[in-house]
Amino acid sequence: MINVIGLGYIGLPTALMMASHGVEVIGTDSNKELVATLNVGHATFKEGGLDELFQDALKAGIKFTTEYQVTDTYIVSVPTPYDKFSKKVDACYVVAAVIDVLKVAPKGATLVVESTVSPGTIEKSVRPVLVEENREDINLVHAPERIIPGNMVYELLHNNRTIGVDDKAIGAKVKDLYASFCQGEIVVTDIKTAEMTKVVENTFRAVNIAFANELAKICRHDNMDVYEIIKICNMHPRVNILQPGPGVGGHCISVDPWFLVGDYPSLAKVIDESMKTNDGMPDFVLNRIYEIMKEKGMTDITRVGLYGLTYKENVDDMRASPTLQLLESQERHLATGLKVYDPFITKDVVANQYHDLDTFLSAVDFVVIMVKHNEIKENIDKLAGKIVLDCYNICKQEGTYRI
Ligand SMILES: NC(=O)c1ccc[n+]([C@@H]2O[C@H](COP(=O)([O-])OP(=O)(O)OC[C@H]3O[C@@H](n4cnc5c(N)ncnc54)[C@H](O)[C@@H]3O)[C@@H](O)[C@H]2O)c1
């Protein structure tokens, strides 16, 4: 039996996927409300295919509880934020979960950390807990997760995976467990390599996004069309530039690269600058809004609306999203009044929030496309007659402003 600890965006789909592939699973989360919701058969977030997977897992007998279980295998998928000052990974949730696992784990149990951590974290922060508790019989494993919100179910099934272990025999056992559902290739390596690969993958994305964002700034400064330039450059056989955007949010690309800056401050220079570039994009968009308002002779900020609150399209996850960053930045400048709408966010989470596209559009003259949800792509004609700042180059209307 597997006890999955932490049933958020990663732990829940993982637990459901294993259960629906014949593995006996009990999911544990310290959040009582979340467990109560799962126990009445409701997923706690929206994700394509998740409800169906939930039903399959329920039929297969998955259970949810706040209690840690006595079993031979644990999978820990709790948050790993970064310390805003030092930029280092904050492993306190992982350490707390490990301490609780040790209270119930039988001798020789396997403890898989799925949470993303910086290289050396398991050695520096987790193994000492085992030593202190005299539990060196526990087999530590690191199996970082790569799935992307919006395509989680498909990616859980098809992505390649990495498993970091001390001991090859444990590696083979854990590989078999993931192979129960994973159709991708599963590579077994050592723990520190597995830790580093996950952080490097997200850092690669962050640096490449930052490059596109920097090009957008250069092109804006000297009145060049960044999209046309990227399109032409990408016709070169060895060039593949990403698209610029209004910033980076979520819990991976906007967080994990900081771990390397925190741990290797004198070495991770490109990464540091890239993260600063991406973090500066919401402010850059805010400046564009003011520039365009000035150009159009607009003075009333309450007639400007931000379309989209989530950190990426077609999901309901708005953690650290560019829109939230932009609103925070606006507040720091002692300004308020921007209107906001997102079809995926049904609860009121910010001021001046709307819950219907038409009502939102009728309340504003200037729309800023902050997220390219399918909804706005399918209703792009409704922007006719509005001033539009399009952060994704999806609106072909004459006179559309771009970042
Ligand atoms: N969200 C993503 O897209 C994504 C992708 C790949 C990897 N990751 C990594 O996966 C890990 C988990 O991220 P997430 O997005 O699922 O986080 P999350 O915040 O959605 O979920 C974490 C869950 O852990 C629970 N929890 C915290 N401490 C606990 C404890 N001691 N015992 C039991 N439950 C506890 C919380 O209540 C919460 O429900 C992080 O390290 C993250 O970096 C996330």
CSV table of C-alpha atoms and ligand atoms in Angstrom, one decimal:
chain,number,residue,atom,x,y,z
A,1,MET,CA,0.0,0.0,0.0
A,2,ILE,CA,1.2,3.5,-0.8
A,3,ASN,CA,0.6,6.5,1.5
A,4,VAL,CA,0.7,9.7,-0.6
A,5,ILE,CA,1.4,12.7,1.7
A,6,GLY,CA,0.1,16.0,0.5
A,7,LEU,CA,-2.9,16.0,-1.9
A,8,GLY,CA,-2.5,19.2,-3.8
A,9,TYR,CA,-1.9,19.8,-7.5
A,10,ILE,CA,0.7,17.0,-7.6
A,11,GLY,CA,-0.2,14.6,-4.9
A,12,LEU,CA,-3.8,14.2,-5.8
A,13,PRO,CA,-3.5,13.3,-9.4
A,14,THR,CA,-0.5,11.0,-8.6
A,15,ALA,CA,-2.6,9.2,-5.9
A,16,LEU,CA,-5.6,8.9,-8.2
A,17,MET,CA,-3.4,7.7,-11.1
A,18,MET,CA,-1.8,5.0,-9.0
A,19,ALA,CA,-5.1,3.8,-7.5
A,20,SER,CA,-6.7,3.6,-10.9
A,21,HIS,CA,-3.9,1.4,-12.1
A,22,GLY,CA,-4.3,-1.2,-9.4
A,23,VAL,CA,-2.1,0.2,-6.6
A,24,GLU,CA,-3.7,0.3,-3.1
A,25,VAL,CA,-3.5,4.0,-2.1
A,26,ILE,CA,-4.4,6.0,0.9
A,27,GLY,CA,-3.9,9.8,0.5
A,28,THR,CA,-3.1,11.9,3.5
A,29,ASP,CA,-3.3,15.7,3.8
A,30,SER,CA,-3.0,17.9,6.9
A,31,ASN,CA,-5.8,20.1,5.6
A,32,LYS,CA,-9.0,18.8,7.1
A,33,GLU,CA,-11.3,20.7,4.7
A,34,LEU,CA,-9.5,19.4,1.7
A,35,VAL,CA,-9.7,15.8,3.0
A,36,ALA,CA,-13.5,16.3,3.7
A,37,THR,CA,-14.0,17.6,0.1
A,38,LEU,CA,-12.2,14.6,-1.3
A,39,ASN,CA,-14.1,12.2,0.9
A,40,VAL,CA,-17.4,13.4,-0.6
A,41,GLY,CA,-16.0,12.6,-4.0
A,42,HIS,CA,-15.1,16.0,-5.3
A,43,ALA,CA,-11.7,17.0,-6.8
A,44,THR,CA,-10.3,20.2,-5.2
A,45,PHE,CA,-9.3,21.8,-8.4
A,46,LYS,CA,-10.3,21.8,-12.1
A,47,GLU,CA,-8.1,19.8,-14.5
A,48,GLY,CA,-9.0,18.0,-17.7
A,49,GLY,CA,-9.7,14.3,-17.1
A,50,LEU,CA,-9.3,14.6,-13.3
A,51,ASP,CA,-12.9,14.0,-12.4
A,52,GLU,CA,-13.0,10.8,-14.5
A,53,LEU,CA,-9.7,9.6,-12.9
A,54,PHE,CA,-11.2,10.4,-9.5
A,55,GLN,CA,-14.2,8.1,-10.2
A,56,ASP,CA,-11.9,5.3,-11.4
A,57,ALA,CA,-9.8,5.7,-8.3
A,58,LEU,CA,-12.8,5.6,-6.0
A,59,LYS,CA,-14.0,2.4,-7.6
A,60,ALA,CA,-10.5,1.0,-7.0
A,61,GLY,CA,-10.9,1.8,-3.3
A,62,ILE,CA,-8.7,4.9,-2.8
A,63,LYS,CA,-9.2,6.5,0.6
A,64,PHE,CA,-8.4,10.0,2.0
A,65,THR,CA,-7.5,10.9,5.6
A,66,THR,CA,-5.5,13.4,7.7
A,67,GLU,CA,-3.7,10.4,9.4
A,68,TYR,CA,-0.3,9.1,8.3
A,69,GLN,CA,-0.5,5.3,7.6
A,70,VAL,CA,1.6,2.4,8.6
A,71,THR,CA,2.8,1.0,5.3
A,72,ASP,CA,6.0,0.2,3.4
A,73,THR,CA,6.0,3.1,0.9
A,74,TYR,CA,5.4,6.8,1.3
A,75,ILE,CA,5.3,9.5,-1.4
A,76,VAL,CA,5.7,13.0,-0.1
A,77,SER,CA,4.4,15.8,-2.3
A,78,VAL,CA,4.2,18.8,0.0
A,79,PRO,CA,5.1,22.4,-1.0
A,80,THR,CA,8.6,23.7,-1.4
A,81,PRO,CA,8.6,27.5,-1.5
A,82,TYR,CA,11.8,29.6,-1.5
A,83,ASP,CA,12.9,31.9,1.1
A,84,LYS,CA,12.3,35.4,-0.3
A,85,PHE,CA,15.5,36.8,1.3
A,86,SER,CA,18.1,34.1,0.8
A,87,LYS,CA,16.4,32.6,-2.3
A,88,LYS,CA,17.2,29.1,-0.9
A,89,VAL,CA,14.6,26.3,-0.9
A,90,ASP,CA,12.5,26.2,2.2
A,91,ALA,CA,12.3,22.5,3.0
A,92,CYS,CA,10.3,23.0,6.2
A,93,TYR,CA,7.2,21.3,4.8
A,94,VAL,CA,9.2,18.3,3.6
A,95,VAL,CA,11.0,18.0,6.9
A,96,ALA,CA,7.7,18.2,8.9
A,97,ALA,CA,6.1,15.5,6.7
A,98,VAL,CA,9.2,13.2,7.1
A,99,ILE,CA,9.2,13.6,10.9
A,100,ASP,CA,5.5,12.5,10.9
A,101,VAL,CA,6.2,9.6,8.5
A,102,LEU,CA,8.9,8.3,10.8
A,103,LYS,CA,6.4,8.2,13.7
A,104,VAL,CA,4.5,5.4,11.9
A,105,ALA,CA,6.8,4.0,9.2
A,106,PRO,CA,7.9,0.3,9.8
A,107,LYS,CA,11.5,-0.7,9.6
A,108,GLY,CA,12.9,-0.7,6.0
A,109,ALA,CA,10.1,1.5,4.6
A,110,THR,CA,10.7,3.5,1.4
A,111,LEU,CA,10.2,7.3,1.5
A,112,VAL,CA,9.9,8.9,-1.9
A,113,VAL,CA,10.2,12.7,-1.9
A,114,GLU,CA,8.4,14.0,-5.0
A,115,SER,CA,8.5,17.7,-4.0
A,116,THR,CA,11.0,19.8,-6.0
A,117,VAL,CA,14.1,20.5,-4.0
A,118,SER,CA,17.5,22.0,-4.7
A,119,PRO,CA,20.5,19.7,-5.2
A,120,GLY,CA,21.8,18.4,-1.8
A,121,THR,CA,18.5,19.2,0.1
A,122,ILE,CA,17.8,15.6,0.9
A,123,GLU,CA,21.4,15.1,2.2
A,124,LYS,CA,21.4,18.4,4.2
A,125,SER,CA,17.8,18.5,5.5
A,126,VAL,CA,16.2,15.1,5.3
A,127,ARG,CA,18.9,12.6,6.0
A,128,PRO,CA,19.9,14.3,9.3
A,129,VAL,CA,16.3,13.8,10.5
A,130,LEU,CA,16.7,10.0,9.9
A,131,VAL,CA,20.0,10.1,11.7
A,132,GLU,CA,18.5,12.0,14.6
A,133,GLU,CA,15.6,9.7,15.0
A,134,ASN,CA,17.9,6.7,14.6
A,135,ARG,CA,15.9,5.6,11.5
A,136,GLU,CA,18.7,5.0,9.0
A,137,ASP,CA,16.8,1.8,8.0
A,138,ILE,CA,14.5,4.1,5.9
A,139,ASN,CA,15.2,4.1,2.1
A,140,LEU,CA,15.3,7.6,0.8
A,141,VAL,CA,14.3,8.3,-2.8
A,142,HIS,CA,13.8,11.4,-4.8
A,143,ALA,CA,11.3,11.2,-7.7
A,144,PRO,CA,10.6,14.8,-8.9
A,145,GLU,CA,7.4,15.5,-10.8
A,146,ARG,CA,7.3,17.1,-14.3
A,147,ILE,CA,3.6,17.4,-15.1
A,148,ILE,CA,2.1,20.7,-16.3
A,149,PRO,CA,-1.3,22.0,-15.0
A,150,GLY,CA,-3.7,21.9,-17.9
A,151,ASN,CA,-2.3,18.6,-19.2
A,152,MET,CA,-1.6,16.7,-16.0
A,153,VAL,CA,-3.4,13.5,-16.7
A,154,TYR,CA,-1.9,13.0,-20.1
A,155,GLU,CA,1.6,13.9,-18.9
A,156,LEU,CA,1.4,11.7,-15.8
A,157,LEU,CA,0.9,8.8,-18.2
A,158,HIS,CA,3.4,9.8,-20.9
A,159,ASN,CA,6.2,11.9,-19.5
A,160,ASN,CA,9.6,10.3,-18.9
A,161,ARG,CA,10.6,10.3,-15.2
A,162,THR,CA,13.7,10.4,-13.0
A,163,ILE,CA,14.2,8.5,-9.9
A,164,GLY,CA,17.2,9.2,-7.5
A,165,VAL,CA,18.3,6.5,-5.1
A,166,ASP,CA,21.2,5.4,-2.9
A,167,ASP,CA,20.6,1.8,-3.6
A,168,LYS,CA,19.9,0.2,-7.1
A,169,ALA,CA,17.6,-2.5,-5.7
A,170,ILE,CA,15.3,0.2,-4.2
A,171,GLY,CA,15.5,2.0,-7.5
A,172,ALA,CA,14.2,-1.0,-9.3
A,173,LYS,CA,11.3,-1.4,-6.8
A,174,VAL,CA,10.3,2.3,-7.1
A,175,LYS,CA,10.7,2.2,-10.9
A,176,ASP,CA,8.2,-0.7,-10.9
A,177,LEU,CA,5.8,1.3,-8.8
A,178,TYR,CA,5.8,4.2,-11.3
A,179,ALA,CA,5.8,1.9,-14.3
A,180,SER,CA,2.3,0.7,-13.0
A,181,PHE,CA,1.0,3.8,-14.9
A,182,CYS,CA,3.9,5.6,-16.5
A,183,GLN,CA,4.4,4.8,-20.2
A,184,GLY,CA,7.5,7.0,-20.5
A,185,GLU,CA,11.1,6.1,-19.9
A,186,ILE,CA,12.1,5.9,-16.2
A,187,VAL,CA,15.7,6.8,-15.5
A,188,VAL,CA,17.3,5.7,-12.2
A,189,THR,CA,20.2,7.8,-11.0
A,190,ASP,CA,21.5,9.1,-7.7
A,191,ILE,CA,19.5,11.5,-5.4
A,192,LYS,CA,21.6,14.7,-6.0
A,193,THR,CA,21.5,14.2,-9.8
A,194,ALA,CA,17.7,13.8,-9.6
A,195,GLU,CA,17.3,16.9,-7.5
A,196,MET,CA,19.5,18.9,-9.9
A,197,THR,CA,17.8,17.7,-13.1
A,198,LYS,CA,14.3,18.9,-11.9
A,199,VAL,CA,15.6,22.3,-11.0
A,200,VAL,CA,17.7,22.6,-14.2
A,201,GLU,CA,14.6,21.7,-16.3
A,202,ASN,CA,12.6,24.6,-14.8
A,203,THR,CA,15.6,26.9,-15.0
A,204,PHE,CA,16.1,26.2,-18.7
A,205,ARG,CA,12.5,27.3,-19.2
A,206,ALA,CA,12.8,30.4,-17.1
A,207,VAL,CA,16.0,31.5,-18.8
A,208,ASN,CA,14.5,31.0,-22.3
A,209,ILE,CA,11.3,32.9,-21.3
A,210,ALA,CA,13.5,35.7,-20.0
A,211,PHE,CA,15.3,35.9,-23.3
A,212,ALA,CA,12.0,36.3,-25.1
A,213,ASN,CA,10.9,38.9,-22.6
A,214,GLU,CA,14.2,40.8,-22.9
A,215,LEU,CA,13.8,40.9,-26.7
A,216,ALA,CA,10.3,42.3,-26.3
A,217,LYS,CA,11.7,45.1,-24.2
A,218,ILE,CA,14.5,45.9,-26.7
A,219,CYS,CA,12.0,45.8,-29.6
A,220,ARG,CA,9.5,48.0,-27.7
A,221,HIS,CA,12.3,50.5,-26.9
A,222,ASP,CA,13.3,50.8,-30.6
A,223,ASN,CA,9.9,50.3,-32.2
A,224,MET,CA,10.5,46.8,-33.7
A,225,ASP,CA,8.0,44.0,-34.0
A,226,VAL,CA,9.2,41.3,-31.6
A,227,TYR,CA,6.8,38.7,-32.9
A,228,GLU,CA,7.9,39.1,-36.6
A,229,ILE,CA,11.5,39.0,-35.5
A,230,ILE,CA,11.1,35.8,-33.4
A,231,LYS,CA,9.1,34.2,-36.3
A,232,ILE,CA,11.9,34.9,-38.8
A,233,CYS,CA,14.7,33.9,-36.4
A,234,ASN,CA,12.9,30.6,-35.7
A,235,MET,CA,13.2,29.8,-39.4
A,236,HIS,CA,16.9,29.3,-38.7
A,237,PRO,CA,17.5,25.6,-38.3
A,238,ARG,CA,19.2,26.0,-34.9
A,239,VAL,CA,17.1,28.8,-33.3
A,240,ASN,CA,14.0,28.2,-31.3
A,241,ILE,CA,13.0,31.4,-29.4
A,242,LEU,CA,10.0,31.2,-27.0
A,243,GLN,CA,7.3,33.9,-27.0
A,244,PRO,CA,7.3,36.9,-24.6
A,245,GLY,CA,4.6,37.3,-22.0
A,246,PRO,CA,3.3,39.4,-19.1
A,247,GLY,CA,5.4,37.4,-16.5
A,248,VAL,CA,5.8,34.0,-15.0
A,249,GLY,CA,3.7,32.6,-12.2
A,250,GLY,CA,2.8,29.2,-10.7
A,251,HIS,CA,4.9,27.1,-8.3
A,252,CYS,CA,7.7,25.9,-10.6
A,253,ILE,CA,9.3,28.2,-13.2
A,254,SER,CA,8.9,31.3,-11.0
A,255,VAL,CA,10.3,29.5,-7.9
A,256,ASP,CA,12.7,26.6,-8.6
A,257,PRO,CA,15.5,28.6,-10.4
A,258,TRP,CA,15.8,30.8,-7.3
A,259,PHE,CA,17.0,27.7,-5.4
A,260,LEU,CA,20.2,27.7,-7.6
A,261,VAL,CA,20.6,31.5,-7.1
A,262,GLY,CA,20.3,31.0,-3.4
A,263,ASP,CA,22.8,28.1,-3.2
A,264,TYR,CA,25.3,29.3,-5.8
A,265,PRO,CA,25.0,33.1,-5.8
A,266,SER,CA,28.4,33.8,-7.3
A,267,LEU,CA,27.9,31.3,-10.1
A,268,ALA,CA,24.2,31.5,-11.1
A,269,LYS,CA,24.4,35.0,-12.8
A,270,VAL,CA,22.4,34.3,-15.9
A,271,ILE,CA,19.8,32.6,-13.9
A,272,ASP,CA,19.6,35.5,-11.4
A,273,GLU,CA,19.2,38.1,-14.2
A,274,SER,CA,16.6,35.9,-16.0
A,275,MET,CA,14.5,35.6,-12.9
A,276,LYS,CA,14.6,39.4,-12.3
A,277,THR,CA,13.6,39.9,-16.0
A,278,ASN,CA,10.6,37.6,-15.7
A,279,ASP,CA,9.6,39.1,-12.3
A,280,GLY,CA,9.8,42.6,-13.8
A,281,MET,CA,7.3,41.8,-16.6
A,282,PRO,CA,4.1,42.6,-14.7
A,283,ASP,CA,5.6,46.1,-13.9
A,284,PHE,CA,6.5,46.4,-17.6
A,285,VAL,CA,2.9,45.7,-18.5
A,286,LEU,CA,1.6,48.2,-16.0
A,287,ASN,CA,3.9,50.8,-17.5
A,288,ARG,CA,2.5,49.9,-21.0
A,289,ILE,CA,-1.1,50.4,-19.6
A,290,TYR,CA,-0.2,53.9,-18.4
A,291,GLU,CA,1.6,54.8,-21.7
A,292,ILE,CA,-1.4,53.7,-23.8
A,293,MET,CA,-3.9,55.5,-21.5
A,294,LYS,CA,-1.8,58.6,-22.0
A,295,GLU,CA,-1.6,58.2,-25.8
A,296,LYS,CA,-5.4,57.7,-25.9
A,297,GLY,CA,-6.1,60.6,-23.5
A,298,MET,CA,-7.7,58.2,-21.0
A,299,THR,CA,-7.6,59.2,-17.4
A,300,ASP,CA,-10.0,56.8,-15.7
A,301,ILE,CA,-8.2,53.7,-14.6
A,302,THR,CA,-11.5,52.1,-13.6
A,303,ARG,CA,-12.3,51.8,-17.3
A,304,VAL,CA,-9.3,49.4,-17.8
A,305,GLY,CA,-9.8,45.7,-17.3
A,306,LEU,CA,-7.4,42.8,-16.9
A,307,TYR,CA,-8.5,39.6,-18.7
A,308,GLY,CA,-7.2,36.6,-16.7
A,309,LEU,CA,-6.1,36.0,-13.2
A,310,THR,CA,-4.5,32.5,-13.4
A,311,TYR,CA,-0.8,32.0,-14.1
A,312,LYS,CA,-1.5,30.1,-17.3
A,313,GLU,CA,-4.3,29.4,-19.8
A,314,ASN,CA,-7.3,27.1,-19.2
A,315,VAL,CA,-6.5,26.2,-15.5
A,316,ASP,CA,-7.8,27.6,-12.2
A,317,ASP,CA,-4.4,27.9,-10.5
A,318,MET,CA,-3.6,31.6,-9.8
A,319,ARG,CA,-0.7,31.2,-7.5
A,320,ALA,CA,1.8,34.0,-8.0
A,321,SER,CA,0.2,34.8,-11.3
A,322,PRO,CA,1.4,37.8,-13.4
A,323,THR,CA,-2.0,39.5,-12.9
A,324,LEU,CA,-1.7,39.2,-9.1
A,325,GLN,CA,1.8,40.5,-9.3
A,326,LEU,CA,0.6,43.4,-11.4
A,327,LEU,CA,-2.2,44.3,-9.0
A,328,GLU,CA,0.3,44.1,-6.1
A,329,SER,CA,2.6,46.5,-8.0
A,330,GLN,CA,-0.3,48.8,-8.6
A,331,GLU,CA,-1.1,48.9,-4.9
A,332,ARG,CA,2.5,49.6,-4.1
A,333,HIS,CA,2.2,52.7,-6.2
A,334,LEU,CA,-0.9,53.6,-4.1
A,335,ALA,CA,-3.2,53.1,-7.1
A,336,THR,CA,-6.3,50.9,-7.4
A,337,GLY,CA,-9.2,50.6,-9.7
A,338,LEU,CA,-8.2,48.1,-12.4
A,339,LYS,CA,-11.1,45.7,-13.2
A,340,VAL,CA,-10.4,42.0,-13.4
A,341,TYR,CA,-12.2,39.0,-14.9
A,342,ASP,CA,-11.3,35.3,-15.2
A,343,PRO,CA,-13.7,32.6,-16.3
A,344,PHE,CA,-11.9,30.0,-14.1
A,345,ILE,CA,-12.0,32.0,-10.9
A,346,THR,CA,-15.6,31.8,-9.6
A,347,LYS,CA,-14.9,33.1,-6.1
A,348,ASP,CA,-14.2,36.8,-5.3
A,349,VAL,CA,-10.4,37.0,-4.7
A,350,VAL,CA,-9.5,40.5,-5.7
A,351,ALA,CA,-11.2,43.9,-5.7
A,352,ASN,CA,-13.3,44.9,-8.8
A,353,GLN,CA,-13.7,41.4,-10.0
A,354,TYR,CA,-16.3,40.3,-12.5
A,355,HIS,CA,-17.7,36.8,-13.2
A,356,ASP,CA,-19.2,37.2,-16.6
A,357,LEU,CA,-17.3,38.2,-19.8
A,358,ASP,CA,-20.0,40.4,-21.3
A,359,THR,CA,-20.6,42.3,-18.1
A,360,PHE,CA,-16.8,42.8,-17.7
A,361,LEU,CA,-16.4,44.0,-21.3
A,362,SER,CA,-19.3,46.4,-20.9
A,363,ALA,CA,-17.6,47.9,-17.9
A,364,VAL,CA,-14.3,48.7,-19.6
A,365,ASP,CA,-13.0,50.6,-22.6
A,366,PHE,CA,-9.5,49.1,-22.5
A,367,VAL,CA,-8.8,45.4,-22.2
A,368,VAL,CA,-5.4,43.9,-21.3
A,369,ILE,CA,-5.1,40.2,-22.2
A,370,MET,CA,-3.1,38.8,-19.4
A,371,VAL,CA,-4.0,35.1,-20.0
A,372,LYS,CA,-4.8,33.4,-23.3
A,373,HIS,CA,-7.7,31.3,-22.1
A,374,ASN,CA,-9.6,29.6,-24.9
A,375,GLU,CA,-12.6,31.7,-23.9
A,376,ILE,CA,-11.0,35.0,-25.1
A,377,LYS,CA,-9.6,33.4,-28.2
A,378,GLU,CA,-13.1,32.2,-29.1
A,379,ASN,CA,-14.7,35.6,-28.3
A,380,ILE,CA,-12.0,37.8,-29.7
A,381,ASP,CA,-14.6,39.6,-31.9
A,382,LYS,CA,-16.2,41.0,-28.7
A,383,LEU,CA,-13.1,43.2,-28.3
A,384,ALA,CA,-14.1,45.2,-31.4
A,385,GLY,CA,-14.1,49.0,-30.6
A,386,LYS,CA,-12.1,48.5,-27.4
A,387,ILE,CA,-8.5,49.6,-26.8
A,388,VAL,CA,-6.6,46.3,-26.5
A,389,LEU,CA,-3.2,45.5,-25.0
A,390,ASP,CA,-2.5,41.9,-26.0
A,391,CYS,CA,0.3,40.2,-24.1
A,392,TYR,CA,0.2,37.1,-26.3
A,393,ASN,CA,-0.3,38.3,-29.9
A,394,ILE,CA,-3.6,36.5,-30.3
A,395,CYS,CA,-5.8,39.6,-31.2
A,396,LYS,CA,-5.5,40.5,-34.9
A,397,GLN,CA,-7.8,43.6,-34.5
A,398,GLU,CA,-6.4,46.7,-36.2
A,399,GLY,CA,-4.7,49.0,-33.7
A,400,THR,CA,-4.1,46.3,-31.1
A,401,TYR,CA,-1.2,47.2,-28.7
A,402,ARG,CA,1.4,44.6,-27.8
A,403,ILE,CA,4.0,44.3,-25.0
B,1,LIG,N1,2.0,22.5,-9.2
B,1,LIG,C1,2.8,22.1,-10.1
B,1,LIG,O1,2.6,22.4,-11.3
B,1,LIG,C2,4.1,21.3,-9.8
B,1,LIG,C3,4.7,20.6,-10.9
B,1,LIG,C4,5.8,19.9,-10.6
B,1,LIG,C5,6.3,19.8,-9.3
B,1,LIG,N2,5.7,20.5,-8.3
B,1,LIG,C6,6.2,20.4,-7.0
B,1,LIG,O2,5.4,19.5,-6.2
B,1,LIG,C7,5.4,19.9,-4.9
B,1,LIG,C8,3.9,20.0,-4.4
B,1,LIG,O3,3.4,21.1,-5.1
B,1,LIG,P1,1.8,21.3,-5.3
B,1,LIG,O4,1.6,22.3,-6.4
B,1,LIG,O5,1.1,20.0,-5.3
B,1,LIG,O6,1.5,22.0,-3.8
B,1,LIG,P2,0.0,22.2,-3.2
B,1,LIG,O7,0.2,23.4,-2.3
B,1,LIG,O8,-1.0,22.2,-4.3
B,1,LIG,O9,-0.2,20.9,-2.3
B,1,LIG,C9,0.5,20.6,-1.2
B,1,LIG,C10,-0.4,19.9,-0.2
B,1,LIG,O10,0.4,19.4,0.9
B,1,LIG,C11,-0.4,19.5,2.1
B,1,LIG,N3,0.6,19.5,3.2
B,1,LIG,C12,1.5,20.4,3.5
B,1,LIG,N4,2.3,20.0,4.6
B,1,LIG,C13,1.8,18.7,4.9
B,1,LIG,C14,2.1,17.8,5.9
B,1,LIG,N5,3.1,17.9,6.7
B,1,LIG,N6,1.4,16.6,5.9
B,1,LIG,C15,0.4,16.4,5.0
B,1,LIG,N7,0.0,17.3,4.1
B,1,LIG,C16,0.7,18.4,4.0
B,1,LIG,C17,-1.1,20.8,1.9
B,1,LIG,O11,-2.2,20.9,2.8
B,1,LIG,C18,-1.5,20.8,0.4
B,1,LIG,O12,-2.7,20.3,0.2
B,1,LIG,C19,6.2,21.1,-4.7
B,1,LIG,O13,7.5,20.8,-4.4
B,1,LIG,C20,6.2,21.7,-6.2
B,1,LIG,O14,7.3,22.5,-6.4
B,1,LIG,C21,4.6,21.2,-8.6
